[in-house]
Coordinates of C-alpha atoms and ligand atoms in Angstrom, one line a residue:
X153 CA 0.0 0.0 0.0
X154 CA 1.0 3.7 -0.9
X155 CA 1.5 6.0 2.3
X156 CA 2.5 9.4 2.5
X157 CA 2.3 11.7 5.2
X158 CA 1.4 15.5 5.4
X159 CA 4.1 18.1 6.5
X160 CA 3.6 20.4 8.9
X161 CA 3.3 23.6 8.1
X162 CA 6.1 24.7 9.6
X163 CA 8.0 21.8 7.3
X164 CA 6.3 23.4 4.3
X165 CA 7.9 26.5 5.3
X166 CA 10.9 26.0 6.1
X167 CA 13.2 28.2 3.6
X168 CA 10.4 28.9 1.4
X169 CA 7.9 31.2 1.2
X170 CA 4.6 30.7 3.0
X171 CA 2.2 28.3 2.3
X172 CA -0.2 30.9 1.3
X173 CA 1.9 32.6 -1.1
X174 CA 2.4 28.5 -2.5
X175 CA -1.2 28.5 -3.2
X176 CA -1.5 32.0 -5.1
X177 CA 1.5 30.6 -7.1
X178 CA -0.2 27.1 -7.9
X179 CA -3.0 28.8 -9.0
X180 CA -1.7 30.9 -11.3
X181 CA 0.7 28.4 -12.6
X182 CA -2.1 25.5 -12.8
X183 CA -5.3 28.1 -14.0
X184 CA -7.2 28.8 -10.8
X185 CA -7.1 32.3 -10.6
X186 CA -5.1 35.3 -12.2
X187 CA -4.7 39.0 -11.2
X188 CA -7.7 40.7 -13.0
X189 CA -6.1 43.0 -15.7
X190 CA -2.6 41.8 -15.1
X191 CA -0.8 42.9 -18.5
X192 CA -1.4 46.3 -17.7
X193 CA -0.3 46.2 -13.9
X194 CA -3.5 44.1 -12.4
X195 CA -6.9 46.1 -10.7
X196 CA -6.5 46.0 -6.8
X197 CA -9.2 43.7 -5.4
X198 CA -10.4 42.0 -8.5
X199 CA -9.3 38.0 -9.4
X200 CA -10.0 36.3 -12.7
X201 CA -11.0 32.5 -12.5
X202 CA -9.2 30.4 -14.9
X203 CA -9.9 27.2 -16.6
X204 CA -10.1 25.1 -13.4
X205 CA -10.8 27.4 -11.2
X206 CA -14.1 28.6 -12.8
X207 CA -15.1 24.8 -12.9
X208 CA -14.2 24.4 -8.7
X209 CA -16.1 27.8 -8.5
X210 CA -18.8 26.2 -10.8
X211 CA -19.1 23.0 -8.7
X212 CA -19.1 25.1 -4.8
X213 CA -22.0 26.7 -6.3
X214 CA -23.6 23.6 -7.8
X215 CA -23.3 22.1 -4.3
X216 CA -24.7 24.9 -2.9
X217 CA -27.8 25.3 -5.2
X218 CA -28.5 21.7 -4.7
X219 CA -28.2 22.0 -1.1
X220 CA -30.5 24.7 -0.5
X221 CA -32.9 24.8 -3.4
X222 CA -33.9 21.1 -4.2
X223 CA -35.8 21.1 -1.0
X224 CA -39.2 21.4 -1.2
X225 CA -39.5 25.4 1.5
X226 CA -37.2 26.8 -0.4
X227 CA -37.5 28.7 -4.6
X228 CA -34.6 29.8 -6.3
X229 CA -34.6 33.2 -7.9
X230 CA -31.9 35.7 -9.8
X231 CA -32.1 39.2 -9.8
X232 CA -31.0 42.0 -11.8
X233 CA -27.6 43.7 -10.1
X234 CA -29.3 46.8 -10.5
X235 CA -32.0 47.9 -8.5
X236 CA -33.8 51.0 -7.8
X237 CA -32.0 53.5 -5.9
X238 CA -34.5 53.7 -2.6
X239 CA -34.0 49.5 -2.1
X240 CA -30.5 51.0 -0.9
X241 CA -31.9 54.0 1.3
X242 CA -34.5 51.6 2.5
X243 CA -32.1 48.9 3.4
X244 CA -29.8 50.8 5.1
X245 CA -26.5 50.7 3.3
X246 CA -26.7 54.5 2.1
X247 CA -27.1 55.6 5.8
X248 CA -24.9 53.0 7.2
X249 CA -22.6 50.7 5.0
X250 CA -19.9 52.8 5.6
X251 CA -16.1 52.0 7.0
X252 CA -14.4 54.2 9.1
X253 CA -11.2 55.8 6.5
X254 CA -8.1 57.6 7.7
X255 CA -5.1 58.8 5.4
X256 CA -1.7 58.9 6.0
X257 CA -0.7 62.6 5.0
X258 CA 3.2 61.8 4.5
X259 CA 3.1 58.8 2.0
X260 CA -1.0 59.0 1.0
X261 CA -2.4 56.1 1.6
X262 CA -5.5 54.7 2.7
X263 CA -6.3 52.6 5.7
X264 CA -9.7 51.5 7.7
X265 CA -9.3 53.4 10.7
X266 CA -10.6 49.8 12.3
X267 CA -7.9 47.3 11.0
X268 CA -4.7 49.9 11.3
X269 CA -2.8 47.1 13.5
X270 CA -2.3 44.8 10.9
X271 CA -1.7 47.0 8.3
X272 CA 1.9 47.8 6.6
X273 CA 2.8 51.2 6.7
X274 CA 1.9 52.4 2.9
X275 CA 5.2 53.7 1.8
X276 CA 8.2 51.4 -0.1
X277 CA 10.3 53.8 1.4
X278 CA 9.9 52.1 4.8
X279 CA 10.0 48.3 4.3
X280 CA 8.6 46.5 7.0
X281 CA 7.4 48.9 9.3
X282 CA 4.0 49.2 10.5
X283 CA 0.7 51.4 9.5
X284 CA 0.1 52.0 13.3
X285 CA 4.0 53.3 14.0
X286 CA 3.0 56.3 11.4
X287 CA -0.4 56.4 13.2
X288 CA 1.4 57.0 16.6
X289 CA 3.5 59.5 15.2
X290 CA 0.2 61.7 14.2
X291 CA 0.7 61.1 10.4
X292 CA -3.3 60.0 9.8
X293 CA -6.2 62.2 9.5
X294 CA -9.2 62.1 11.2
X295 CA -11.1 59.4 10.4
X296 CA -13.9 59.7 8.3
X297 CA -17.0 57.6 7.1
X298 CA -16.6 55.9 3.6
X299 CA -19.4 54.5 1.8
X300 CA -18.7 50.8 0.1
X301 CA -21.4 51.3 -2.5
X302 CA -20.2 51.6 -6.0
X303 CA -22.2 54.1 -7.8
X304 CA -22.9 54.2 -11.2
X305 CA -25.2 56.3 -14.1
X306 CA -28.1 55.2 -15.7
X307 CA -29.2 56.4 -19.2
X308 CA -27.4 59.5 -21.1
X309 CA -27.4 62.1 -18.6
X310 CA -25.2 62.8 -15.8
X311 CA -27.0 63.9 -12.5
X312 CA -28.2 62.6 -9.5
X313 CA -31.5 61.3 -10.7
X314 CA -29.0 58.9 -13.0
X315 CA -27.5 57.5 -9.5
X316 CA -27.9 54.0 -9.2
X317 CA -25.3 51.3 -7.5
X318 CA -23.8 48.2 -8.3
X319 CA -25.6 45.9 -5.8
X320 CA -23.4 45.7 -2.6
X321 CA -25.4 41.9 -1.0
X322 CA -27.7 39.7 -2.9
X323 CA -29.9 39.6 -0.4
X324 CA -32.3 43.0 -1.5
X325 CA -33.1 41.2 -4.8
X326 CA -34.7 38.8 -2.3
X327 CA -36.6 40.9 -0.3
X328 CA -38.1 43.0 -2.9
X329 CA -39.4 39.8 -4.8
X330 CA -40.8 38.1 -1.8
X331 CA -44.4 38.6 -2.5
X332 CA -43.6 37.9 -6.1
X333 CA -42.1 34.2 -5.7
X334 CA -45.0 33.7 -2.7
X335 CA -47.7 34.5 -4.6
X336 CA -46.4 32.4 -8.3
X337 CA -44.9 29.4 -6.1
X338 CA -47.8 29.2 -3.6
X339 CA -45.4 28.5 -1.0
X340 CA -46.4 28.9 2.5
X341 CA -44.7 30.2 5.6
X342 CA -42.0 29.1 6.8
X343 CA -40.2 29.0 3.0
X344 CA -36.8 30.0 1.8
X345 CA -35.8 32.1 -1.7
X346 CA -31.7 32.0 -2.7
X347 CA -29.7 33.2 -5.0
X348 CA -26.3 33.3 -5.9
X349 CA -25.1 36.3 -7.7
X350 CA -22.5 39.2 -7.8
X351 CA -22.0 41.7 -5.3
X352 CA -19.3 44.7 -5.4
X353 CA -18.1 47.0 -2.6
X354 CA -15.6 49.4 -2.8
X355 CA -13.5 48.2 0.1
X356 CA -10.8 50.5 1.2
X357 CA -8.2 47.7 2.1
X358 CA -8.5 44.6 0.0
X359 CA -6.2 41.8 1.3
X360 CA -5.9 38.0 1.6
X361 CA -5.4 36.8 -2.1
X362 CA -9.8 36.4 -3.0
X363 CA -10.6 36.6 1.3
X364 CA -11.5 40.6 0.4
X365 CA -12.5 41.7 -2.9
X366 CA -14.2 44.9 -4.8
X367 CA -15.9 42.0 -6.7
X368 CA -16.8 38.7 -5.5
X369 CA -19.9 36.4 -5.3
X370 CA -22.3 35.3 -2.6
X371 CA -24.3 32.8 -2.2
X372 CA -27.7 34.2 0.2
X373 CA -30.7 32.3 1.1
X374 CA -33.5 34.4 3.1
X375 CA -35.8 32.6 5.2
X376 CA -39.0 33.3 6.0
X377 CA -41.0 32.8 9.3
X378 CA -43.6 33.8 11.9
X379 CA -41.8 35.8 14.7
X380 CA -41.7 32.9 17.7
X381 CA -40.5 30.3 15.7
X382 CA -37.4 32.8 14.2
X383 CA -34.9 30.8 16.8
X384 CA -35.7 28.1 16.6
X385 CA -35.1 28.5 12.3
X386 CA -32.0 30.3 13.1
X387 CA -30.7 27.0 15.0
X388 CA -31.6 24.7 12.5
X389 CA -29.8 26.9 9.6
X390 CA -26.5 27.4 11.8
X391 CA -26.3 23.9 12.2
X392 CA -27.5 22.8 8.7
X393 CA -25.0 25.0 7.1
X394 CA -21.7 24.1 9.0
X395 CA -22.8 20.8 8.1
X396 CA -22.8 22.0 4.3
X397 CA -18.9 22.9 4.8
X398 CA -18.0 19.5 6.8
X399 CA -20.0 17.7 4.3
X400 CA -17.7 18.8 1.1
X401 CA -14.4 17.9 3.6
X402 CA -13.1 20.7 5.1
X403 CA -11.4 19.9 8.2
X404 CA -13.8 20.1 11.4
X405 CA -11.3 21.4 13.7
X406 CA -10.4 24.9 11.2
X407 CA -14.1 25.5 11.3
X408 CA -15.8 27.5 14.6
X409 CA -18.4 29.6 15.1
X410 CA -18.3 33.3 16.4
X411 CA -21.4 35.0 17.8
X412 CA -21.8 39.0 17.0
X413 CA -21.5 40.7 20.7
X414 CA -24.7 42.6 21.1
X415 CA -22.7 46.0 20.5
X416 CA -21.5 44.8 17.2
X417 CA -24.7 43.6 15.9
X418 CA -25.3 45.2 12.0
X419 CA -28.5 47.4 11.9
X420 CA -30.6 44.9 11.0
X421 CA -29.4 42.0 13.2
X422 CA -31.1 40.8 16.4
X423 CA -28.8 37.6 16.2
X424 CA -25.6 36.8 14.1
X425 CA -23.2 33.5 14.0
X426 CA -20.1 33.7 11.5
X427 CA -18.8 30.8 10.4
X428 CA -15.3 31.0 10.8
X429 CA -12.2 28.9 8.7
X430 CA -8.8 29.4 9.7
X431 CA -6.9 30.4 6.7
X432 CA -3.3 30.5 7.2
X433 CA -3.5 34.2 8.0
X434 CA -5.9 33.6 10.9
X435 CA -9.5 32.9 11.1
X436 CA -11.9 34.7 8.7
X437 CA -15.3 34.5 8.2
X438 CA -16.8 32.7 5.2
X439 CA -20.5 32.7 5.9
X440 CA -22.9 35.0 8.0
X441 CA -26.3 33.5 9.9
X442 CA -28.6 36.3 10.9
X443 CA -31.7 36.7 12.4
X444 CA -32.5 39.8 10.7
X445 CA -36.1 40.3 12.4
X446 CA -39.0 42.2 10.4
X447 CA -36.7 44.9 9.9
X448 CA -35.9 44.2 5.4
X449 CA -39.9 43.9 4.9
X450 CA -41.2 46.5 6.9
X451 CA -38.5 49.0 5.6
X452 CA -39.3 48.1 2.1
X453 CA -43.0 48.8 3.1
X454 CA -42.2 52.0 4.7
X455 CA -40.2 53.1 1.4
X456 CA -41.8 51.5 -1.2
X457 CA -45.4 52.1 0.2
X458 CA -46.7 48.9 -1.1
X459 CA -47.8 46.1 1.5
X460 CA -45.1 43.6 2.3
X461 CA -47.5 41.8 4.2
X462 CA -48.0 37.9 4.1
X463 CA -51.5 36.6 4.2
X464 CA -51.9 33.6 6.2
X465 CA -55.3 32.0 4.6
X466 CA -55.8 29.9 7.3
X467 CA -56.2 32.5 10.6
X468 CA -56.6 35.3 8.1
X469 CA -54.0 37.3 9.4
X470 CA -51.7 39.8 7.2
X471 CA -48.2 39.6 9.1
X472 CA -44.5 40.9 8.2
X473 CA -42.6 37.7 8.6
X474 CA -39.3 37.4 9.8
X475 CA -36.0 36.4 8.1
X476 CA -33.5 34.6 8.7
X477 CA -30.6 34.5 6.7
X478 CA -27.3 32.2 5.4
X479 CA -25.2 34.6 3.5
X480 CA -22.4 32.7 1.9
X481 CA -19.1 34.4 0.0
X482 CA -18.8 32.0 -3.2
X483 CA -15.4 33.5 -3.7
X484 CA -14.4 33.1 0.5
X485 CA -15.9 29.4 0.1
X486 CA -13.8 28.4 -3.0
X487 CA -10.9 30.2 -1.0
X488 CA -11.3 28.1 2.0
X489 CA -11.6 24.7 0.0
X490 CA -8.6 25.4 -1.9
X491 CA -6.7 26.3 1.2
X492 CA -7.9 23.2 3.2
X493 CA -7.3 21.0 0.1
X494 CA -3.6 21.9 -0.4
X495 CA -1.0 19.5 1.0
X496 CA 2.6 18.4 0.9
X497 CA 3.2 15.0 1.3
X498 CA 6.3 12.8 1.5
X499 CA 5.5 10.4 -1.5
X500 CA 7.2 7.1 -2.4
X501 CA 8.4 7.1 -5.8
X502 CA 7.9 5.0 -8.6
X503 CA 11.6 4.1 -8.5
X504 CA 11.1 3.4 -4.5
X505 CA 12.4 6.8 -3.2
X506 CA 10.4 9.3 -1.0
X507 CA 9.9 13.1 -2.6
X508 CA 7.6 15.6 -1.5
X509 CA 3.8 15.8 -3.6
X510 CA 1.6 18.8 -3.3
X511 CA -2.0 17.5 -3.9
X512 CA -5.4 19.1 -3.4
X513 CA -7.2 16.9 -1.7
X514 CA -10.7 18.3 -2.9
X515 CA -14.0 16.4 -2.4
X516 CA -14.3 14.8 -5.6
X517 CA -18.2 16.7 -5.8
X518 CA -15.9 19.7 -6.1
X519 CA -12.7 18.8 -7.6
X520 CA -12.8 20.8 -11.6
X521 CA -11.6 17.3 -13.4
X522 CA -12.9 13.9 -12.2
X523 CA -10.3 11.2 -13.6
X524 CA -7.4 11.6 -16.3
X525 CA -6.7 8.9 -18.6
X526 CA -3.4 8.3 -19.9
X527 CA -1.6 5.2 -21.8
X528 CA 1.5 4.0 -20.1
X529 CA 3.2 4.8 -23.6
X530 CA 2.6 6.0 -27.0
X531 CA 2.3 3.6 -28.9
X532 CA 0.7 -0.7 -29.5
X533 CA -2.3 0.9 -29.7
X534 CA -2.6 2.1 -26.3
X535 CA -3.1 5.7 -27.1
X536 CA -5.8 4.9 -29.3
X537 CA -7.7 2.6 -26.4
X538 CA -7.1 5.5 -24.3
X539 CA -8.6 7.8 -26.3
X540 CA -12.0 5.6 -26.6
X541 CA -12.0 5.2 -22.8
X542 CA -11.9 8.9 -22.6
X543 CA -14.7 9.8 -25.1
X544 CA -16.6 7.5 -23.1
X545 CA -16.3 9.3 -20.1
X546 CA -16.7 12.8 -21.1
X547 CA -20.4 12.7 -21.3
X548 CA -20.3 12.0 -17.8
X549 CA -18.1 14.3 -16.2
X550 CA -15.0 16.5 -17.0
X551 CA -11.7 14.4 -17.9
X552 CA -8.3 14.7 -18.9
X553 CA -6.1 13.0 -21.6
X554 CA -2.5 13.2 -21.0
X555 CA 0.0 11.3 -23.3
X556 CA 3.4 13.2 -22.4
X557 CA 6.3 12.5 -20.3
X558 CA 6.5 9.6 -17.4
X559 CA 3.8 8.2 -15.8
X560 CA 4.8 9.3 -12.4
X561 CA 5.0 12.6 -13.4
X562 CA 1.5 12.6 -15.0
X563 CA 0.3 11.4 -11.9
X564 CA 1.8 14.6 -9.7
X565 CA 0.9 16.5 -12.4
X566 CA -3.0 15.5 -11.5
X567 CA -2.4 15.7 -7.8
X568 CA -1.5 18.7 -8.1
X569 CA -4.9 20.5 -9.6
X570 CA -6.9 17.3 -7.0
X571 CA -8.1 14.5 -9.5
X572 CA -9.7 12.3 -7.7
X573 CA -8.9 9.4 -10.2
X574 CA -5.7 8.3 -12.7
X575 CA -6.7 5.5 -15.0
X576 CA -3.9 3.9 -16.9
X577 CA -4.2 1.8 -20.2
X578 CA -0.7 -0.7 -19.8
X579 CA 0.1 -3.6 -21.8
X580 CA -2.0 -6.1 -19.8
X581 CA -5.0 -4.0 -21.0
X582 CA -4.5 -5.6 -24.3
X583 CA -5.2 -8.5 -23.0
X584 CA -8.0 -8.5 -20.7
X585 CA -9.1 -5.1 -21.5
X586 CA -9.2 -4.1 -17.8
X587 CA -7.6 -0.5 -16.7
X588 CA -5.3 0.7 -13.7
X589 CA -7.7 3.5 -11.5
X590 CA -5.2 5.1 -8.7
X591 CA -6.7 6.8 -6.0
X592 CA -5.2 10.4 -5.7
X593 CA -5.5 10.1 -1.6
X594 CA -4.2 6.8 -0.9
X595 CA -2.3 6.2 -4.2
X596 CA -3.6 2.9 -4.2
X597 CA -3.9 1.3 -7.9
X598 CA -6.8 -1.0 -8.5
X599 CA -7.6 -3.1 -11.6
X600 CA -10.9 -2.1 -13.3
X601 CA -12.5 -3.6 -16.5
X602 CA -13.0 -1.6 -19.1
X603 CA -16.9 -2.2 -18.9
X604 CA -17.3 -1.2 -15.6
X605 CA -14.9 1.5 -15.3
X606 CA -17.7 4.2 -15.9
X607 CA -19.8 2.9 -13.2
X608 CA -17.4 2.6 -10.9
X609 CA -16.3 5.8 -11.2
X610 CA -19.5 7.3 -10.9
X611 CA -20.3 5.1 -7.3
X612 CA -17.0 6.5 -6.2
X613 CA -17.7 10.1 -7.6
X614 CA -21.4 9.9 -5.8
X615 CA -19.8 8.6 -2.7
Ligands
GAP149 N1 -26.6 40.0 3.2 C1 -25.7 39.9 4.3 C2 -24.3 40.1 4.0 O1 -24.0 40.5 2.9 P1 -21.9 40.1 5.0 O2 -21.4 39.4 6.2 O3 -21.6 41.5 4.7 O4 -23.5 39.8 5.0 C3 -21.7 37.8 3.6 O5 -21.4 39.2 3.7 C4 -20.6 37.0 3.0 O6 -20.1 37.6 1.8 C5 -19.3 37.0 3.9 O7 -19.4 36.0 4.9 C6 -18.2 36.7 2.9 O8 -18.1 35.3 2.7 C7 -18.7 37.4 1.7 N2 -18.0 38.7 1.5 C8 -18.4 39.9 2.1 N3 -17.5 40.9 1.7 C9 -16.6 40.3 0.9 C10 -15.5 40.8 0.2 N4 -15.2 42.1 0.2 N5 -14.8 39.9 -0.6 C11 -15.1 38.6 -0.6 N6 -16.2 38.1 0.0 C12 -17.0 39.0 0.8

C-alpha cells in the first residue's frame, strides 16, 4: 500500500515562502485564478477564474444550489444587479454601510481606521514597518465615514436622478421579490428564496489573495418565518449550514463559530453567527447567519409604500414575517476549500524513493476534473484505447487526456490540480481489457475492466 504523510506547516515552510503565497503561485501556474487586468499592472481587489478554477467555482456553487434549493420550502430566484435607488436607502446601506477611513498625510495612503494594527505602513520607502507606528506618530487624519457602495449612471445624462449602484449583497433582490415568488410558487410560511449572484463593494483595504475583494460572489438564502418560531429556524440553519462545509471535507477542527456581541450587531441583526475557517493568516469569516427580524420587509414597506405583508389563509392574518438569513461568499468558500485542500506530502516514488507531492485533496463533488486517462506509452495501440476510454467518459463528467512524459509525473501532475482518479491503459490492457484506476489520496492502484470503469467511477464520484 502507498502511504504518505502530510508536512507540517512549519515543514512546508521551512526556507520557502509561506504556504499561502504557495497557493496563489499554484493557481496561477495551474489556472485557478489570475490577477484581474494583469498585463497592464492588475486592478486592486479584483481575481480572474481560470480554466479550473471557474469549474471548482462552478461546482461550490452547484453544491450549494443543490443543497439549499432542491428542497421542497425553499425557490430559487436571480435578480438583476441593478436595482432602484431607494432599495438602498431603504435597506440601510446609504445611511450605514460605511467603514471608518483615515489617510496617511506623509506617504497618501488609505487605511480602515478599524484594522490599522495589521496593516503595513503604505510607503516602499519604509520596508517592514507598521501602518500603526506612522499612526502614533500623528501622520493620519481624522477618520472619516466611507461609503462601500459603487455608484454608477443610468441612461445618457449625468445627475443625481441617473445615481444608481452596483448591488453591494444579494440579499435586497430577495426581499423586494418576496411577495412575487410567494404569490407564483404558492409557497407557505415558513419558506426560503436564494440566490447566488455578484455583489461589489468598494473596500478600502483589500487583502488576503480572494478573502477581500471589490468584486466577489455570494451565495444568500432568506428565510421566512412567523416571529416565535425565528430561533428556533435560526438554529436549525447554523447547524444545517456548518454541516454543508463538513460535508464537502473541510477539516472540522479549522471550522468554529463566532457569535456577534450585542454591541457589534449590523443594523438589521437581532442575532448573528459567522462561520469561521482558519486560513493560514488567521481565522476569517466565510458565511454569515442572521436573524434579521421584520426589519428588510417592513422597511421596504415603509419606502416602497406597497404592502409587504403575508397573508396567512388559514387564521386570516396579514403579518410581516421574519428572516433569517445564510449569506455565503462564493469567492471566501472556494478560498477556503482550496486552502484546506492543499497539501505536501512525503510520497514514495515510482523508483522506491520518497519526494515531496503537493495535492489538493478536494471532495471529488468539487474537484474541476474527475479522472485523467493516460496510456503508459505511446504507442501498440494504447493511445488509441485510451482515447475511446476517454470519449466515453466525457459525457459524464470533465476528464483529462494526457499522453506526455513519465507516468509518475502525470500522476503529480494531477495531484496537483486534485483529481480524484488516474486511469492507466498498460500492456495487460490488451489483454483482458481491464484498466489501472489510482486513487489520488491513498495512491492505491486498482484493476478495473473496461466495462465497468464508468460505473465505478460514478459510485465513487457519488460517494
Ligand atoms: N446579506 C448579508 C451580507 O452581505 P456580509 O457578512 O456582509 O453579509 C456575507 O457578507 C458574506 O459575503 C461574507 O461571509 C463573505 O463570505 C462574503 N463577503 C463579504 N464581503 C466580501 C469581500 N469584500 N470579498 C469577498 N467576500 C466577501
Amino acid at each position: 500500500m502507498a502511504i504518505s504523510k502530510e508536512l507540517t506547516q512549519a515543514e512546508t515552510k521551512a526556507g520557502g515562502p509561506g504556504v499561502m503565497e504557495k497557493i496563489v503561485s499554484l493557481s496561477k501556474r495551474r489556472g485557478f485564478v489570475y490577477q484581474s487586468s494583469e498585463i497592464y499592472g492588475g486592478l486592486n481587489g479584483c481575481w480572474d477564474y481560470g480554466p479550473l478554477g471557474v469549474e471548482l467555482l462552478k461546482n461550490v456553487k452547484d453544491q450549494w444550489w443543490r443543497a439549499m434549493t432542491y428542497r421542497e420550502d425553499v425557490e430559487g430566484i436571480d435578480a438583476s444587479i441593478l436595482m432602484h435607488p431607494r432599495v438602498w436607502e431603504a435597506s440601510g446601506h446609504v445611511e450605514n454601510f460605511t467603514d471608518p477611513m483615515v489617510d496617511c498625510r506623509e506617504c497618501k495612503a488609505r487605511f480602515r481606521a478599524d484594522q490599522i494594527e495589521d496593516a503595513p505602513c503604505g510607503s516602499p520607502a519604509y520596508k517592514g514597518r507598521k501602518a500603526s507606528k506612522c499612526q502614533a506618530e500623528g501622520k493620519f487624519t481624522e477618520a472619516r465615514q466611507f461609503n462601500l457602495m459603487f455608484k454608477t449612471l443610468v441612461g445618457p445624462v449625468e445627475d443625481q436622478s441617473a445615481v444608481v449602484y452596483l448591488r453591494p449583497e444579494t440579499a435586497q433582490g430577495i426581499f423586494v421579490n418576496f411577495l412575487n415568488v410567494q404569490t407564483s410558487s404558492r409557497q407557505k410560511l415558513p419558506f426560503g428564496i436564494a440566490q447566488i449572484g455578484k455583489a461589489f463593494r468598494n473596500e478600502i483595504n483589500t487583502k488576503n489573495f480572494l478573502f477581500r475583494t471589490r468584486e466577489f460572489e455570494q451565495m444568500e438564502m432568506q428565510f421566512f418565518v412567523r416571529q416565535g418560531v425565528d430561533v428556533e429556524w435560526f438554529e436549525y440553519w447554523k447547524e444545517e449550514r456548518m454541516k454543508w462545509f463538513t460535508g464537502l471535507g473541510l477539516r472540522k477542527e479549522r471550522l468554529q463559530f463566532h457569535r456577534h456581541e450585542p454591541d457589534k450587531l449590523a443594523h438589521y441583526a437581532k442575532d448573528a453567527f459567522d462561520i469561521e475557517y482558519q486560513f493560514p493568516f488567521g481565522w476569517g469569516e466565510i458565511e454569515g447567519i442572521h436573524n434579521r427580524s421584520d426589519y428588510d420587509l417592513s422597511r421596504h414597506e415603509q419606502f416602497s409604500g406597497k404592502s409587504m405583508k403575508y397573508f396567512d389563509d388559514e387564521t386570516k392574518e396579514k403579518i410581516i414575517p421574519y428572516i433569517i438569513e445564510t449569506s455565503a461568499g462564493a469567492s471566501r468558500s472556494f478560498m477556503a476549500f482550496l486552502v484546506d485542500a492543499y497539501r505536501e506530502e512525503e510520497a514514495p516514488t515510482a523508483e522506491g524513493a520518497t519526494d515531496v507531492r503537493t495535492v489538493l485533496r478536494f471532495h471529488p463533488r468539487l474537484a474541476p476534473i474527475k479522472a485523467a486517462v493516460f496510456p503508459l506509452v505511446n504507442r501498440d495501440g494504447m493511445p488509441e484505447l485510451a482515447r475511446n476510454i476517454e470519449a466515453m467518459l466525457r459525457p459524464h463528467f470533465r476528464v483529462f487526456y494526457d499522453g506526455s512524459g513519465a507516468v509518475g509525473r502525470r500522476y503529480r501532475r494531477q495531484d496537483e490540480v486534485g483529481t480524484p482518479f488516474c486511469i492507466t491503459v498498460d500492456s495487460q490492457t490488451l489483454s483482458d481489457r481491464t484498466v489501472t484506476v489510482r486513487d489520488r489520496d491513498s495512491m492505491v492502484q486498482e484493476r478495473i475492466s473496461i466495462d465497468n470503469l464508468l460505473r465505478y467511477l460514478l459510485e465513487k464520484l457519488a460517494a
